[in-house]
Amino acid sequence: EEEEDDDTMFINRPALRTEKKRSRRFRDMQAKVPPKTTILAAEEAVKAALSTASAAFTETMEVHARLNINPKYADQQLRATCNLPHGTGKELRVAVLCSGDNEAIARDAGADHYGSEELIELIAGGMMDFDKLVATPDMMPKVAKLGRVLGPRGLMPNPKAGTVTTDVAAAVKDFKGGKVEYRADKGGNVHVGFGLASFTPEQLVKNLKAIQDSIDVNRPAGAKGVYWRSLTVCTSMGPAVRVSYANLRDMKKDFE
């Protein structure tokens, strides 16, 4: 199996689309970061992206990974979760579909909503006051009727996403504590928020490292050759900065 030894192995293809017109603010931010052909070490890239945070709100830091996979094939699909060492910086609302003793367990773990048939009816009626929906396996046959409501929003419980589990308390605490879910889109791209622009560069790099490790660990069996095509970071309103995958990968010794 091939390994990505350095960033020269990234697969680069010329952009064919026309560059869309950008606002003056965005062009000013773009002037603060290196051109797209420049690849920076992880910490330098994060600092460069942070320098563009100028919105009136606290922007999210995003990582965008282009992977050499084709998710239309079952053995090249990627969907997993990752625990961020420094969390996301956001308060996640978690609902739990469960019954019996699990309701008290979910409540004590900090779930915002919990219950069985009553909660299912509320969701079917339009109550969507949550960011994650966790379900115990015995509830899944009843959750099926919510597919049309939950599916388009990406909220349908799924074992790969860690949202179908018998350990309700751990699931609630993990998602409340900074666990993120990610999946490759149709183009083989992964987009994940890995903190806020108010975080320190060191916190963001550790979160970014955790995501890179997770994507590597969960590499689909059908992925062939060079896995990483490119890796960029940006604020939610700022331009992208390319990151050296090799530098980030080799940071392992710094986190031991």
Tab-separated table of C-alpha atoms in Angstrom:
chain	number	residue	atom	x	y	z
A	1	GLU	CA	0.000	0.000	0.000
A	2	GLU	CA	1.417	3.386	-0.989
A	3	GLU	CA	2.231	5.950	1.679
A	4	GLU	CA	2.119	9.709	1.259
A	5	ASP	CA	5.767	10.634	1.963
A	6	ASP	CA	5.598	14.323	1.169
A	7	ASP	CA	3.342	16.992	-0.205
A	8	THR	CA	4.665	16.619	-3.752
A	9	MET	CA	2.497	13.492	-3.937
A	10	PHE	CA	-0.703	15.517	-3.625
A	11	ILE	CA	-2.757	15.164	-6.784
A	12	ASN	CA	-3.164	18.618	-8.288
A	13	ARG	CA	-5.489	19.346	-11.150
A	14	PRO	CA	-5.900	22.754	-12.786
A	15	ALA	CA	-9.080	24.606	-11.903
A	16	LEU	CA	-11.322	24.917	-14.939
A	17	ARG	CA	-14.073	26.998	-13.388
A	18	THR	CA	-14.091	30.777	-13.569
A	19	GLU	CA	-13.135	32.539	-10.327
A	20	LYS	CA	-16.283	34.057	-8.872
A	21	LYS	CA	-16.400	37.726	-8.001
A	22	ARG	CA	-15.362	38.373	-4.405
A	23	SER	CA	-16.237	41.207	-2.052
A	24	ARG	CA	-13.653	43.856	-1.171
A	25	ARG	CA	-13.517	42.473	2.379
A	26	PHE	CA	-12.714	38.989	1.096
A	27	ARG	CA	-10.036	40.330	-1.264
A	28	ASP	CA	-8.449	42.174	1.667
A	29	MET	CA	-8.424	38.942	3.661
A	30	GLN	CA	-6.992	37.061	0.684
A	31	ALA	CA	-4.061	39.467	0.602
A	32	LYS	CA	-3.120	38.366	4.127
A	33	VAL	CA	-2.582	34.721	3.208
A	34	PRO	CA	-0.161	33.011	0.788
A	35	PRO	CA	-1.310	32.063	-2.736
A	36	LYS	CA	-3.048	28.725	-3.234
A	37	THR	CA	0.139	27.171	-4.583
A	38	THR	CA	1.938	27.685	-1.245
A	39	ILE	CA	1.751	24.872	1.305
A	40	LEU	CA	2.467	25.775	4.936
A	41	ALA	CA	3.316	23.804	8.056
A	42	ALA	CA	0.194	23.171	10.151
A	43	GLU	CA	0.817	25.820	12.815
A	44	GLU	CA	1.784	28.463	10.237
A	45	ALA	CA	-1.327	27.695	8.192
A	46	VAL	CA	-3.590	27.953	11.240
A	47	LYS	CA	-2.026	31.290	12.233
A	48	ALA	CA	-2.416	32.611	8.689
A	49	ALA	CA	-6.091	31.601	8.620
A	50	LEU	CA	-6.651	33.169	12.051
A	51	SER	CA	-5.256	36.469	10.781
A	52	THR	CA	-8.249	36.735	8.430
A	53	ALA	CA	-10.912	36.452	11.164
A	54	SER	CA	-12.629	39.830	10.962
A	55	ALA	CA	-16.365	39.110	11.059
A	56	ALA	CA	-18.615	40.663	13.713
A	57	PHE	CA	-19.131	37.198	15.212
A	58	THR	CA	-16.665	34.555	16.390
A	59	GLU	CA	-15.931	32.557	13.267
A	60	THR	CA	-15.581	28.795	13.108
A	61	MET	CA	-12.274	27.313	11.973
A	62	GLU	CA	-12.870	24.804	9.193
A	63	VAL	CA	-10.743	22.067	7.662
A	64	HIS	CA	-11.399	20.862	4.131
A	65	ALA	CA	-9.770	17.616	3.007
A	66	ARG	CA	-9.832	16.435	-0.616
A	67	LEU	CA	-9.384	12.682	-0.620
A	68	ASN	CA	-8.667	10.294	-3.468
A	69	ILE	CA	-11.849	8.263	-2.976
A	70	ASN	CA	-15.095	7.800	-4.887
A	71	PRO	CA	-17.944	7.375	-2.351
A	72	LYS	CA	-20.313	5.985	-4.983
A	73	TYR	CA	-18.512	2.683	-4.318
A	74	ALA	CA	-19.365	1.079	-0.981
A	75	ASP	CA	-15.728	0.283	-0.147
A	76	GLN	CA	-14.679	3.913	-0.682
A	77	GLN	CA	-17.222	5.564	1.612
A	78	LEU	CA	-15.995	7.440	4.670
A	79	ARG	CA	-18.102	8.304	7.700
A	80	ALA	CA	-16.750	8.444	11.240
A	81	THR	CA	-16.470	10.494	14.413
A	82	CYS	CA	-13.563	12.199	16.150
A	83	ASN	CA	-13.089	13.498	19.687
A	84	LEU	CA	-11.476	16.935	19.556
A	85	PRO	CA	-9.019	17.445	22.460
A	86	HIS	CA	-10.156	21.046	22.934
A	87	GLY	CA	-13.769	20.641	21.844
A	88	THR	CA	-15.632	22.638	19.231
A	89	GLY	CA	-16.278	25.726	21.356
A	90	LYS	CA	-19.990	25.324	20.729
A	91	GLU	CA	-22.729	24.049	23.003
A	92	LEU	CA	-24.349	21.090	21.280
A	93	ARG	CA	-27.989	20.219	21.946
A	94	VAL	CA	-28.444	16.458	22.219
A	95	ALA	CA	-31.721	14.518	22.108
A	96	VAL	CA	-31.899	10.844	23.060
A	97	LEU	CA	-34.528	8.340	21.947
A	98	CYS	CA	-34.616	5.657	24.618
A	99	SER	CA	-36.915	4.002	27.131
A	100	GLY	CA	-36.950	2.662	30.681
A	101	ASP	CA	-33.872	3.270	32.828
A	102	ASN	CA	-32.051	4.890	29.909
A	103	GLU	CA	-34.283	7.948	30.188
A	104	ALA	CA	-32.910	8.758	33.653
A	105	ILE	CA	-29.374	7.976	32.441
A	106	ALA	CA	-29.777	10.350	29.495
A	107	ARG	CA	-31.176	13.072	31.765
A	108	ASP	CA	-28.315	12.729	34.257
A	109	ALA	CA	-25.738	12.792	31.437
A	110	GLY	CA	-27.063	16.192	30.325
A	111	ALA	CA	-29.343	15.364	27.391
A	112	ASP	CA	-31.525	18.290	26.333
A	113	HIS	CA	-34.408	16.008	25.335
A	114	TYR	CA	-35.011	12.329	26.082
A	115	GLY	CA	-37.868	9.877	25.811
A	116	SER	CA	-39.457	7.296	23.535
A	117	GLU	CA	-42.827	7.459	21.760
A	118	GLU	CA	-43.620	10.934	23.093
A	119	LEU	CA	-40.350	12.362	21.770
A	120	ILE	CA	-40.828	10.597	18.427
A	121	GLU	CA	-44.235	12.241	18.068
A	122	LEU	CA	-42.793	15.658	18.937
A	123	ILE	CA	-40.079	15.286	16.279
A	124	ALA	CA	-42.633	14.040	13.729
A	125	GLY	CA	-44.634	17.159	14.520
A	126	GLY	CA	-41.732	19.452	13.715
A	127	MET	CA	-39.775	19.814	16.966
A	128	MET	CA	-36.141	20.059	15.863
A	129	ASP	CA	-34.590	21.739	18.892
A	130	PHE	CA	-31.410	19.613	18.836
A	131	ASP	CA	-28.140	19.235	16.937
A	132	LYS	CA	-27.600	15.491	17.510
A	133	LEU	CA	-30.107	12.687	17.870
A	134	VAL	CA	-28.910	9.587	19.704
A	135	ALA	CA	-30.976	6.387	19.798
A	136	THR	CA	-30.663	3.021	21.503
A	137	PRO	CA	-30.811	0.034	19.090
A	138	ASP	CA	-34.252	-1.057	20.326
A	139	MET	CA	-35.681	2.319	19.289
A	140	MET	CA	-34.465	2.189	15.676
A	141	PRO	CA	-37.538	0.400	14.236
A	142	LYS	CA	-39.670	3.228	15.656
A	143	VAL	CA	-37.242	5.901	14.398
A	144	ALA	CA	-37.683	4.657	10.807
A	145	LYS	CA	-40.892	6.680	10.455
A	146	LEU	CA	-38.859	9.863	11.018
A	147	GLY	CA	-36.632	9.242	7.997
A	148	ARG	CA	-38.214	11.950	5.844
A	149	VAL	CA	-37.828	14.502	8.627
A	150	LEU	CA	-34.350	13.567	9.863
A	151	GLY	CA	-32.670	12.348	6.659
A	152	PRO	CA	-32.429	15.661	4.766
A	153	ARG	CA	-31.000	17.318	7.907
A	154	GLY	CA	-28.373	14.636	8.443
A	155	LEU	CA	-29.838	13.803	11.861
A	156	MET	CA	-30.838	10.184	11.344
A	157	PRO	CA	-29.108	8.030	14.008
A	158	ASN	CA	-26.388	5.838	12.534
A	159	PRO	CA	-23.956	3.393	14.178
A	160	LYS	CA	-21.018	4.763	12.123
A	161	ALA	CA	-21.745	8.219	13.472
A	162	GLY	CA	-21.843	6.971	17.050
A	163	THR	CA	-25.488	7.947	17.383
A	164	VAL	CA	-26.891	4.421	17.723
A	165	THR	CA	-25.571	3.010	20.973
A	166	THR	CA	-26.436	1.158	24.156
A	167	ASP	CA	-24.179	3.491	26.173
A	168	VAL	CA	-26.404	6.551	26.286
A	169	ALA	CA	-24.400	8.385	28.951
A	170	ALA	CA	-21.111	8.119	27.042
A	171	ALA	CA	-22.716	9.270	23.785
A	172	VAL	CA	-24.256	12.357	25.384
A	173	LYS	CA	-21.040	13.280	27.196
A	174	ASP	CA	-18.924	12.726	24.074
A	175	PHE	CA	-21.053	14.958	21.845
A	176	LYS	CA	-21.402	17.585	24.551
A	177	GLY	CA	-17.646	17.433	25.100
A	178	GLY	CA	-16.503	18.023	21.526
A	179	LYS	CA	-17.058	14.874	19.503
A	180	VAL	CA	-17.608	15.688	15.818
A	181	GLU	CA	-19.011	13.598	13.009
A	182	TYR	CA	-17.711	13.808	9.464
A	183	ARG	CA	-18.387	12.109	6.162
A	184	ALA	CA	-17.031	12.353	2.632
A	185	ASP	CA	-19.355	14.074	0.164
A	186	LYS	CA	-19.957	12.843	-3.398
A	187	GLY	CA	-16.669	14.347	-4.529
A	188	GLY	CA	-14.628	12.639	-1.827
A	189	ASN	CA	-14.271	15.828	0.223
A	190	VAL	CA	-14.511	16.083	4.014
A	191	HIS	CA	-15.513	19.365	5.689
A	192	VAL	CA	-15.245	19.709	9.477
A	193	GLY	CA	-15.312	22.569	11.966
A	194	PHE	CA	-12.410	22.122	14.378
A	195	GLY	CA	-12.843	24.993	16.819
A	196	LEU	CA	-13.408	28.727	16.973
A	197	ALA	CA	-11.230	31.642	15.889
A	198	SER	CA	-11.028	32.537	19.597
A	199	PHE	CA	-8.993	29.357	20.275
A	200	THR	CA	-5.204	29.521	20.517
A	201	PRO	CA	-3.195	28.257	17.528
A	202	GLU	CA	-1.906	25.398	19.704
A	203	GLN	CA	-5.455	24.269	20.582
A	204	LEU	CA	-6.502	24.401	16.941
A	205	VAL	CA	-3.460	22.457	15.732
A	206	LYS	CA	-4.162	19.691	18.268
A	207	ASN	CA	-7.788	19.520	17.114
A	208	LEU	CA	-6.653	19.488	13.475
A	209	LYS	CA	-4.181	16.716	14.247
A	210	ALA	CA	-6.953	14.631	15.837
A	211	ILE	CA	-9.064	14.952	12.668
A	212	GLN	CA	-6.156	14.006	10.395
A	213	ASP	CA	-5.403	10.951	12.524
A	214	SER	CA	-9.066	9.935	12.479
A	215	ILE	CA	-9.352	10.264	8.687
A	216	ASP	CA	-6.220	8.133	8.290
A	217	VAL	CA	-7.371	5.479	10.777
A	218	ASN	CA	-10.731	5.234	9.006
A	219	ARG	CA	-9.260	5.065	5.498
A	220	PRO	CA	-11.746	3.097	3.355
A	221	ALA	CA	-10.606	-0.362	2.296
A	222	GLY	CA	-11.160	0.534	-1.358
A	223	ALA	CA	-8.962	3.658	-1.297
A	224	LYS	CA	-5.987	3.097	-3.613
A	225	GLY	CA	-2.723	4.950	-4.084
A	226	VAL	CA	-2.326	8.497	-2.741
A	227	TYR	CA	-5.100	9.045	-0.197
A	228	TRP	CA	-4.767	12.790	0.502
A	229	ARG	CA	-5.164	15.101	-2.496
A	230	SER	CA	-5.051	18.378	-0.573
A	231	LEU	CA	-5.701	19.828	2.877
A	232	THR	CA	-6.788	23.395	3.626
A	233	VAL	CA	-7.971	25.416	6.615
A	234	CYS	CA	-9.940	28.650	6.784
A	235	THR	CA	-12.270	30.677	8.952
A	236	SER	CA	-15.955	30.439	8.089
A	237	MET	CA	-15.774	33.759	6.209
A	238	GLY	CA	-12.144	33.724	5.089
A	239	PRO	CA	-9.940	32.399	2.268
A	240	ALA	CA	-8.371	28.951	2.325
A	241	VAL	CA	-4.783	28.266	3.396
A	242	ARG	CA	-3.101	25.050	2.258
A	243	VAL	CA	-1.631	22.791	4.935
A	244	SER	CA	1.252	20.354	4.607
A	245	TYR	CA	-0.236	16.924	5.203
A	246	ALA	CA	3.248	15.469	5.761
A	247	ASN	CA	4.011	18.037	8.467
A	248	LEU	CA	0.721	17.388	10.233
A	249	ARG	CA	1.072	13.609	9.974
A	250	ASP	CA	4.592	13.669	11.403
A	251	MET	CA	3.514	15.687	14.433
A	252	LYS	CA	2.747	12.443	16.301
A	253	LYS	CA	5.895	12.640	18.352
A	254	ASP	CA	4.969	16.133	19.540
A	255	PHE	CA	1.678	14.936	21.014
A	256	GLU	CA	2.978	11.946	22.976
